[in-house]
Coordinates of C-alpha atoms in Angstrom, one line a residue:
Chain A
X1 CA 0.1 35.1 -5.9
X2 CA 1.4 32.1 -8.2
X3 CA -0.8 31.0 -10.8
X4 CA -1.9 27.6 -10.9
X5 CA -1.9 25.3 -13.8
X6 CA -3.8 21.6 -13.3
X7 CA -3.3 19.1 -16.4
X8 CA -6.6 17.2 -16.7
X9 CA -9.9 18.1 -16.4
X10 CA -11.7 15.1 -14.6
X11 CA -13.4 15.0 -11.2
X12 CA -9.8 15.3 -9.3
X13 CA -8.6 18.5 -11.9
X14 CA -12.0 20.1 -11.2
X15 CA -12.1 19.4 -7.4
X16 CA -8.4 21.0 -7.2
X17 CA -9.5 24.0 -9.2
X18 CA -12.2 24.9 -7.2
X19 CA -10.3 24.5 -3.9
X20 CA -7.8 27.1 -5.7
X21 CA -10.4 29.5 -7.0
X22 CA -11.3 29.6 -3.0
X23 CA -8.0 30.4 -2.1
X24 CA -7.6 33.3 -4.2
X25 CA -5.7 31.8 -6.9
X26 CA -5.6 32.1 -10.8
X27 CA -6.1 28.8 -11.9
X28 CA -5.9 27.8 -15.6
X29 CA -7.2 24.0 -16.4
X30 CA -5.1 22.3 -19.4
X31 CA -6.8 20.2 -21.8
X32 CA -6.0 18.3 -25.5
X33 CA -9.0 20.6 -27.1
X34 CA -10.4 23.5 -25.5
X35 CA -13.1 23.6 -28.0
X36 CA -14.4 19.9 -27.8
X37 CA -13.9 20.1 -24.1
X38 CA -15.9 23.0 -23.3
X39 CA -19.0 21.8 -25.8
X40 CA -18.8 18.2 -25.0
X41 CA -21.8 16.9 -23.5
X42 CA -20.9 13.6 -22.7
X43 CA -20.1 12.2 -19.3
X44 CA -16.7 10.8 -18.4
X45 CA -15.8 7.4 -18.0
X46 CA -16.8 7.4 -14.4
X47 CA -20.5 8.7 -15.4
X48 CA -19.4 12.2 -13.9
X49 CA -21.3 14.9 -15.6
X50 CA -19.5 16.7 -18.8
X51 CA -16.9 19.4 -17.9
X52 CA -19.0 22.3 -18.8
X53 CA -21.6 21.8 -16.4
X54 CA -18.8 22.1 -13.7
X55 CA -17.1 25.1 -15.6
X56 CA -20.8 26.9 -15.8
X57 CA -20.5 27.3 -12.0
X58 CA -16.6 27.8 -12.0
X59 CA -16.6 30.3 -14.7
X60 CA -13.2 32.0 -13.1
X61 CA -11.2 28.8 -14.1
X62 CA -9.5 29.5 -17.4
X63 CA -9.2 26.9 -20.3
X64 CA -6.3 26.2 -22.1
X65 CA -4.3 23.8 -24.2
X66 CA -1.7 21.6 -22.0
X67 CA 1.1 23.8 -23.6
X68 CA -0.6 27.0 -22.5
X69 CA -1.4 25.8 -19.3
X70 CA 2.4 24.9 -18.6
X71 CA 3.7 28.0 -20.6
X72 CA 1.4 30.4 -18.7
X73 CA 1.7 29.2 -14.8
X74 CA 3.8 29.0 -11.9
X75 CA 3.0 25.6 -10.5
X76 CA 1.5 22.7 -12.2
X77 CA -0.5 19.9 -10.7
X78 CA -0.7 16.6 -12.9
X79 CA -4.4 15.8 -12.5
X80 CA -4.1 13.5 -15.7
X81 CA -5.1 9.8 -15.8
X82 CA -1.5 8.0 -15.1
X83 CA -1.9 6.3 -18.4
X84 CA -1.7 9.5 -20.6
X85 CA 0.5 11.6 -18.1
X86 CA 3.9 11.4 -19.7
X87 CA 2.3 12.1 -23.2
X88 CA 0.3 15.1 -21.7
X89 CA 3.5 16.4 -20.4
X90 CA 5.4 15.9 -23.8
X91 CA 2.4 17.8 -25.5
X92 CA 3.1 20.6 -22.6
X93 CA 6.4 20.8 -23.8
X94 CA 9.7 20.4 -22.2
X95 CA 10.7 24.1 -22.3
X96 CA 7.8 25.1 -20.7
X97 CA 8.4 22.7 -17.9
X98 CA 11.8 23.8 -16.9
X99 CA 12.6 24.6 -13.5
X100 CA 8.9 24.5 -12.4
X101 CA 7.1 22.4 -9.6
X102 CA 4.8 19.5 -11.3
X103 CA 2.4 18.2 -7.9
X104 CA 1.9 14.6 -9.3
X105 CA -1.3 13.5 -7.9
X106 CA -1.8 10.4 -10.5
X107 CA -1.7 6.7 -10.0
X108 CA -0.6 4.5 -13.0
X109 CA -3.8 2.8 -13.0
X110 CA -4.6 -0.1 -15.6
X111 CA -8.2 -0.7 -16.2
X112 CA -7.3 -3.2 -19.1
X113 CA -7.3 -6.5 -16.8
X114 CA -10.8 -5.8 -15.1
X115 CA -11.7 -4.4 -12.0
X116 CA -10.6 -3.3 -9.5
X117 CA -7.7 -1.7 -11.9
X118 CA -4.1 -3.1 -11.5
X119 CA -0.9 -0.8 -12.0
X120 CA 0.7 -0.6 -15.4
X121 CA 3.4 -3.2 -15.1
X122 CA 5.9 -0.8 -16.9
X123 CA 5.2 1.8 -14.1
X124 CA 5.0 -0.1 -11.0
X125 CA 7.2 -2.5 -8.5
X126 CA 11.1 -1.4 -10.0
X127 CA 9.4 1.8 -11.5
X128 CA 6.6 4.7 -10.8
X129 CA 4.9 7.2 -12.4
X130 CA 6.4 9.8 -10.5
X131 CA 10.1 8.5 -11.1
X132 CA 9.1 7.9 -15.0
X133 CA 7.9 12.0 -15.0
X134 CA 11.1 12.8 -13.2
X135 CA 13.2 10.9 -15.4
X136 CA 11.7 12.1 -18.8
X137 CA 11.8 15.8 -17.4
X138 CA 14.8 16.1 -15.2
X139 CA 14.4 19.9 -15.1
X140 CA 10.9 19.6 -13.8
X141 CA 10.7 19.3 -10.1
X142 CA 8.4 16.6 -9.6
X143 CA 6.7 16.3 -5.9
X144 CA 4.4 13.3 -5.6
X145 CA 1.8 13.8 -2.9
X146 CA -2.0 13.6 -2.4
X147 CA -2.5 10.3 -4.8
X148 CA -3.2 7.9 -1.7
X149 CA -6.7 9.4 -1.1
X150 CA -10.3 10.3 -2.8
X151 CA -9.9 13.9 -4.2
X152 CA -12.5 15.0 -1.7
X153 CA -10.3 14.6 0.8
X154 CA -7.2 16.1 -0.8
X155 CA -8.6 19.6 -0.5
X156 CA -10.6 19.2 2.7
X157 CA -9.1 16.8 5.0
X158 CA -11.2 17.9 8.1
X159 CA -14.3 15.8 6.5
X160 CA -12.3 12.9 8.3
X161 CA -11.7 12.4 12.0
X162 CA -11.2 16.8 11.9
X163 CA -8.0 15.7 9.5
X164 CA -6.5 13.5 11.9
X165 CA -4.9 11.1 8.8
X166 CA -1.8 10.8 6.8
X167 CA -0.8 12.2 3.5
X168 CA 2.5 11.7 1.8
X169 CA 4.9 13.5 0.1
X170 CA 8.5 12.8 -1.7
X171 CA 10.5 14.4 -4.3
X172 CA 14.0 15.3 -4.9
X173 CA 13.9 19.0 -4.5
X174 CA 13.8 20.0 -1.0
X175 CA 12.7 23.8 -1.6
X176 CA 9.7 22.4 -3.9
X177 CA 8.7 20.0 -1.4
X178 CA 8.4 23.0 1.2
X179 CA 6.4 24.8 -1.3
X180 CA 4.3 22.0 -1.7
X181 CA 3.8 21.6 1.6
X182 CA 2.7 25.3 1.9
X183 CA -0.1 24.4 -0.6
X184 CA -1.2 21.4 1.5
X185 CA -1.5 23.5 4.5
X186 CA -3.7 25.9 2.8
X187 CA -5.8 22.7 1.6
X188 CA -6.0 22.2 5.6
X189 CA -3.2 19.6 6.5
X190 CA -1.6 19.8 9.6
X191 CA 2.4 19.6 9.4
X192 CA 1.7 16.7 11.9
X193 CA -0.1 14.8 9.2
X194 CA 2.2 15.3 6.6
X195 CA 4.7 12.6 6.2
X196 CA 8.0 13.3 3.9
X197 CA 9.2 9.8 2.4
X198 CA 12.1 11.1 0.7
X199 CA 13.2 11.3 -2.9
X200 CA 10.7 10.6 -5.9
X201 CA 11.5 6.7 -5.7
X202 CA 9.2 6.7 -3.0
X203 CA 6.4 7.3 -5.6
X204 CA 6.8 3.5 -5.9
X205 CA 5.5 3.0 -2.3
X206 CA 2.6 5.3 -2.4
X207 CA 1.2 4.3 -5.8
X208 CA 1.6 0.7 -5.0
X209 CA -0.7 1.1 -2.2
X210 CA -3.9 1.9 -4.3
X211 CA -4.5 -2.0 -4.8
X212 CA -5.1 -1.7 -1.4
X213 CA -6.6 1.5 -1.0
X214 CA -9.0 0.1 -3.9
X215 CA -10.0 -2.9 -1.8
X216 CA -10.5 -1.0 1.0
X217 CA -13.1 1.2 -0.7
X218 CA -14.8 -2.0 -1.6
X219 CA -14.9 -3.0 1.9
X220 CA -16.0 0.4 3.3
X221 CA -18.1 1.3 0.2
X222 CA -16.9 4.9 0.4
X223 CA -14.3 6.9 -0.2
X224 CA -14.6 8.8 2.8
X225 CA -11.5 7.3 4.4
X226 CA -7.6 7.7 5.1
X227 CA -4.8 6.0 6.7
X228 CA -3.0 7.5 9.6
X229 CA 0.3 6.2 10.7
X230 CA -0.1 5.4 14.5
X231 CA 3.1 4.9 16.2
Chain B
X1 CA -6.7 -27.1 22.1
X2 CA -5.5 -27.1 18.4
X3 CA -2.0 -27.8 17.5
X4 CA -0.2 -24.6 15.8
X5 CA 2.3 -25.5 13.0
X6 CA 4.4 -22.8 12.2
X7 CA 6.3 -22.8 8.7
X8 CA 9.5 -20.7 9.1
X9 CA 12.1 -20.7 11.8
X10 CA 13.2 -16.9 11.5
X11 CA 12.3 -14.1 13.5
X12 CA 8.4 -13.7 12.2
X13 CA 8.0 -17.6 13.2
X14 CA 9.7 -17.0 17.1
X15 CA 7.8 -14.4 17.6
X16 CA 4.5 -16.1 16.7
X17 CA 5.5 -19.6 18.4
X18 CA 6.4 -17.9 21.8
X19 CA 2.9 -15.9 21.7
X20 CA 1.1 -19.1 21.4
X21 CA 3.3 -21.0 23.7
X22 CA 2.2 -18.0 26.1
X23 CA -1.6 -18.6 25.0
X24 CA -1.1 -22.3 26.1
X25 CA -1.1 -24.0 22.8
X26 CA 1.1 -26.9 21.6
X27 CA 3.4 -25.7 18.8
X28 CA 5.6 -27.2 16.4
X29 CA 7.7 -25.3 14.0
X30 CA 8.6 -26.6 10.6
X31 CA 12.2 -26.2 8.9
X32 CA 14.1 -28.0 6.0
X33 CA 16.7 -29.9 8.1
X34 CA 15.9 -30.2 11.9
X35 CA 19.5 -31.0 13.0
X36 CA 21.1 -28.4 11.0
X37 CA 18.6 -25.7 12.4
X38 CA 19.5 -27.0 16.1
X39 CA 23.1 -27.1 15.6
X40 CA 23.4 -24.1 13.4
X41 CA 25.5 -21.4 15.3
X42 CA 25.1 -18.7 12.3
X43 CA 23.0 -15.1 12.4
X44 CA 20.2 -15.2 9.9
X45 CA 20.3 -12.7 6.7
X46 CA 19.2 -9.7 8.8
X47 CA 21.5 -10.4 11.5
X48 CA 19.4 -12.2 14.0
X49 CA 21.1 -14.7 16.6
X50 CA 21.1 -18.4 15.7
X51 CA 17.3 -20.3 15.9
X52 CA 19.3 -22.2 18.8
X53 CA 19.7 -19.3 21.0
X54 CA 16.0 -18.4 20.9
X55 CA 15.0 -22.1 21.1
X56 CA 17.1 -22.5 24.4
X57 CA 14.4 -20.0 25.9
X58 CA 11.5 -21.6 24.2
X59 CA 12.5 -25.2 24.4
X60 CA 8.7 -26.3 24.6
X61 CA 8.4 -25.5 21.0
X62 CA 8.9 -28.6 18.9
X63 CA 10.8 -28.5 15.8
X64 CA 9.8 -30.8 12.8
X65 CA 10.3 -31.1 9.3
X66 CA 7.9 -29.1 7.0
X67 CA 5.8 -32.3 6.3
X68 CA 5.9 -33.4 10.0
X69 CA 4.7 -30.3 10.9
X70 CA 2.1 -30.0 8.4
X71 CA 1.2 -33.6 9.2
X72 CA 0.8 -33.4 13.2
X73 CA -0.8 -29.7 13.2
X74 CA -4.5 -28.5 13.1
X75 CA -3.7 -24.7 11.8
X76 CA -0.6 -23.7 10.1
X77 CA 1.0 -20.4 9.9
X78 CA 3.3 -19.6 6.8
X79 CA 6.0 -17.4 8.1
X80 CA 8.6 -18.5 5.4
X81 CA 10.3 -16.2 3.3
X82 CA 7.6 -15.3 0.3
X83 CA 10.1 -16.6 -2.5
X84 CA 10.3 -20.2 -0.8
X85 CA 7.1 -20.0 0.4
X86 CA 5.3 -22.4 -2.2
X87 CA 8.2 -24.8 -2.2
X88 CA 8.2 -25.1 1.4
X89 CA 4.4 -26.0 0.8
X90 CA 5.2 -28.6 -1.6
X91 CA 7.6 -30.4 0.6
X92 CA 5.0 -30.3 3.7
X93 CA 2.9 -32.5 1.1
X94 CA -0.5 -31.7 -0.4
X95 CA -2.2 -34.4 1.4
X96 CA -0.9 -33.1 4.7
X97 CA -2.8 -29.9 3.9
X98 CA -6.1 -30.9 2.6
X99 CA -8.9 -29.2 4.5
X100 CA -6.8 -27.2 6.9
X101 CA -6.2 -23.3 7.5
X102 CA -3.1 -21.7 6.3
X103 CA -2.5 -18.4 8.0
X104 CA -0.4 -16.5 5.3
X105 CA 1.8 -14.1 7.0
X106 CA 4.4 -13.6 4.3
X107 CA 5.3 -11.3 1.5
X108 CA 6.8 -11.9 -1.7
X109 CA 9.8 -9.4 -1.3
X110 CA 12.4 -9.7 -4.0
X111 CA 15.8 -8.7 -2.2
X112 CA 17.5 -9.2 -5.5
X113 CA 17.3 -5.9 -7.1
X114 CA 18.6 -4.1 -4.1
X115 CA 17.2 -2.4 -1.0
X116 CA 14.6 -1.5 -0.2
X117 CA 13.6 -5.0 -1.5
X118 CA 10.6 -4.7 -4.4
X119 CA 7.9 -7.8 -5.0
X120 CA 8.3 -10.7 -7.1
X121 CA 7.0 -9.5 -10.4
X122 CA 5.2 -12.8 -10.7
X123 CA 3.5 -12.7 -7.5
X124 CA 2.4 -9.1 -7.5
X125 CA 0.1 -6.8 -9.6
X126 CA -1.9 -9.2 -11.5
X127 CA -1.2 -12.1 -9.1
X128 CA -0.2 -12.2 -5.5
X129 CA 1.5 -14.9 -2.8
X130 CA -1.7 -15.4 -1.2
X131 CA -3.7 -16.3 -4.8
X132 CA -0.7 -18.2 -5.8
X133 CA -0.5 -20.9 -2.7
X134 CA -4.4 -21.0 -2.9
X135 CA -4.2 -21.9 -6.6
X136 CA -1.3 -24.7 -6.2
X137 CA -3.4 -26.0 -3.0
X138 CA -6.9 -25.8 -3.8
X139 CA -7.9 -28.0 -0.6
X140 CA -6.0 -25.6 1.7
X141 CA -8.2 -22.7 3.1
X142 CA -5.5 -20.1 2.8
X143 CA -6.2 -16.5 5.1
X144 CA -4.0 -13.7 4.6
X145 CA -3.6 -11.7 7.2
X146 CA -0.8 -9.8 9.6
X147 CA 1.6 -9.4 6.9
X148 CA 1.3 -5.3 6.9
X149 CA 3.6 -4.8 9.9
X150 CA 6.4 -5.5 12.1
X151 CA 6.2 -9.1 13.9
X152 CA 6.3 -7.7 17.2
X153 CA 2.9 -5.7 16.6
X154 CA 1.4 -8.8 15.1
X155 CA 1.1 -10.6 18.7
X156 CA 1.1 -7.4 20.9
X157 CA -1.0 -4.7 19.3
X158 CA -1.2 -2.9 22.2
X159 CA 2.5 -1.5 21.9
X160 CA 1.1 1.1 19.5
X161 CA -1.8 3.4 20.6
X162 CA -3.2 1.0 22.9
X163 CA -3.9 -1.3 20.0
X164 CA -5.8 1.2 17.6
X165 CA -4.7 0.3 14.4
X166 CA -5.8 -2.0 11.3
X167 CA -5.1 -5.6 10.8
X168 CA -6.4 -6.9 7.5
X169 CA -7.8 -10.2 6.6
X170 CA -8.7 -11.8 3.4
X171 CA -9.5 -15.4 1.9
X172 CA -12.1 -17.5 0.1
X173 CA -13.5 -19.3 3.4
X174 CA -15.5 -17.6 5.8
X175 CA -15.3 -20.2 8.6
X176 CA -11.6 -20.0 8.0
X177 CA -11.7 -16.4 8.7
X178 CA -13.6 -16.7 11.7
X179 CA -11.2 -18.9 13.2
X180 CA -8.3 -16.9 12.2
X181 CA -10.2 -13.7 13.7
X182 CA -10.4 -15.7 17.1
X183 CA -6.8 -16.0 16.6
X184 CA -6.3 -12.4 16.3
X185 CA -8.4 -11.5 19.1
X186 CA -6.2 -13.9 21.5
X187 CA -3.4 -11.7 20.2
X188 CA -5.0 -8.6 21.5
X189 CA -6.5 -7.5 18.5
X190 CA -10.3 -5.5 19.2
X191 CA -12.7 -6.8 16.7
X192 CA -13.4 -3.2 15.3
X193 CA -9.7 -2.8 13.9
X194 CA -10.1 -6.3 12.2
X195 CA -10.8 -5.3 8.6
X196 CA -12.3 -8.5 6.0
X197 CA -11.2 -7.0 2.3
X198 CA -13.1 -10.2 1.3
X199 CA -11.7 -13.2 -1.0
X200 CA -7.9 -14.2 -1.5
X201 CA -7.6 -12.1 -4.7
X202 CA -7.3 -8.8 -1.6
X203 CA -3.8 -10.2 -1.0
X204 CA -2.5 -8.3 -3.9
X205 CA -3.9 -5.1 -2.2
X206 CA -2.2 -6.0 1.4
X207 CA 1.1 -7.3 -0.3
X208 CA 1.5 -4.6 -2.5
X209 CA 1.5 -2.1 0.4
X210 CA 4.9 -3.4 1.5
X211 CA 6.9 -1.0 -0.9
X212 CA 4.8 2.0 1.0
X213 CA 5.3 0.1 4.5
X214 CA 9.3 -0.2 4.0
X215 CA 9.5 3.7 3.2
X216 CA 7.5 4.7 6.3
X217 CA 10.0 2.5 8.2
X218 CA 12.8 4.5 6.7
X219 CA 11.1 7.6 7.3
X220 CA 10.3 6.3 11.3
X221 CA 13.5 4.4 11.5
X222 CA 11.3 2.1 13.8
X223 CA 9.2 -0.7 13.0
X224 CA 6.6 -0.1 16.1
X225 CA 3.9 1.8 13.6
X226 CA 1.1 0.6 11.8
X227 CA -1.8 2.0 9.9
X228 CA -5.1 2.9 11.3
X229 CA -8.4 3.4 8.8
X230 CA -9.8 6.4 10.0
X231 CA -13.4 7.3 8.4

């Protein structure tokens, strides 16, 4: 069974890690400073409980530095804040990324202009986070997916309409996309609801959907929704 | 019955005009130069037939300058290219816009960077076309809607899944939104599928969905699709 490395220990990373553990995978979570992360009692910026509280009930998940996580795992998932993703991957070291799949779930949200957030100008419209990661690490197989919904739905699509809604996927490497589709199916996604948008430049599309997602969230007052492409 | 003024004579304007005529409205379409528009035999940038070919079979639609259209109509629809919308509205003259509803259907697409188009940087992310129009003409009641789909679906939602998909609406004036919702219902939209996203700043969300829409179009090879919010 392949070893899963999740970069980022926030609520998205935790949700993914719990699911992979349930599915029987070995999981390592990457963080900047392991000792600090395990001892911290602070809530995160969204008001979520400290990491160690989650880790107490998910203790089979190992914690490592970004570099250790990248070096020891077969498939990586980027669940860091979009603003930090490229620098985190640099800390992971390009030689540890070579030939590996990175499932990029992050969005380049910019909270500096107030709420709801906009996108980082340098990572939107004529660029995207998915493309920027791919350009920076040409030997990494970046597959963008799952970034268009609340994390609870990513790993449990049946929460909404029995799973009848759409998840997008894009990336330059067809074999890598196939492998990620296998993971999506383990999460509960049906083939018919997985829409391949082509190469990694389609990240521009899925990331730029976030401002609409945030406003639907505002109208619905709940993250338990997703879009379905009806045709 | 209120008189409908459509700014723009392209395929979106034509589709809306035909529908309003079928519904029994008086329709005026606004253009830069009436004589030129009626005599031109050129196809538009998308390869659509010249306006006069459509007008021959829709001859009850009157043609006027932008200024005449704005001056004589009760409800206006912006179906111009987003790049030109503000300058077209300036040609219409602010005093002709005062207190009127403008249904803004356009998107600030930027074709200068190649295909698929991106958004005009100055009208996206921290701004939008809907907001820019509202800021430029504070006495106009801008209601953004219908800009997230192919024009055929705007006026005939039942083409897809019996109409079971979502149209967004936003704007600062609640009464104006109510009036536009009445029009959406005449077009065939059901109340349950009309989602009010709040004030005009939500235009940022619906316009920034376009890059994703364009990629779904690329994957589906047909504009006959729309998103449904499943919750």
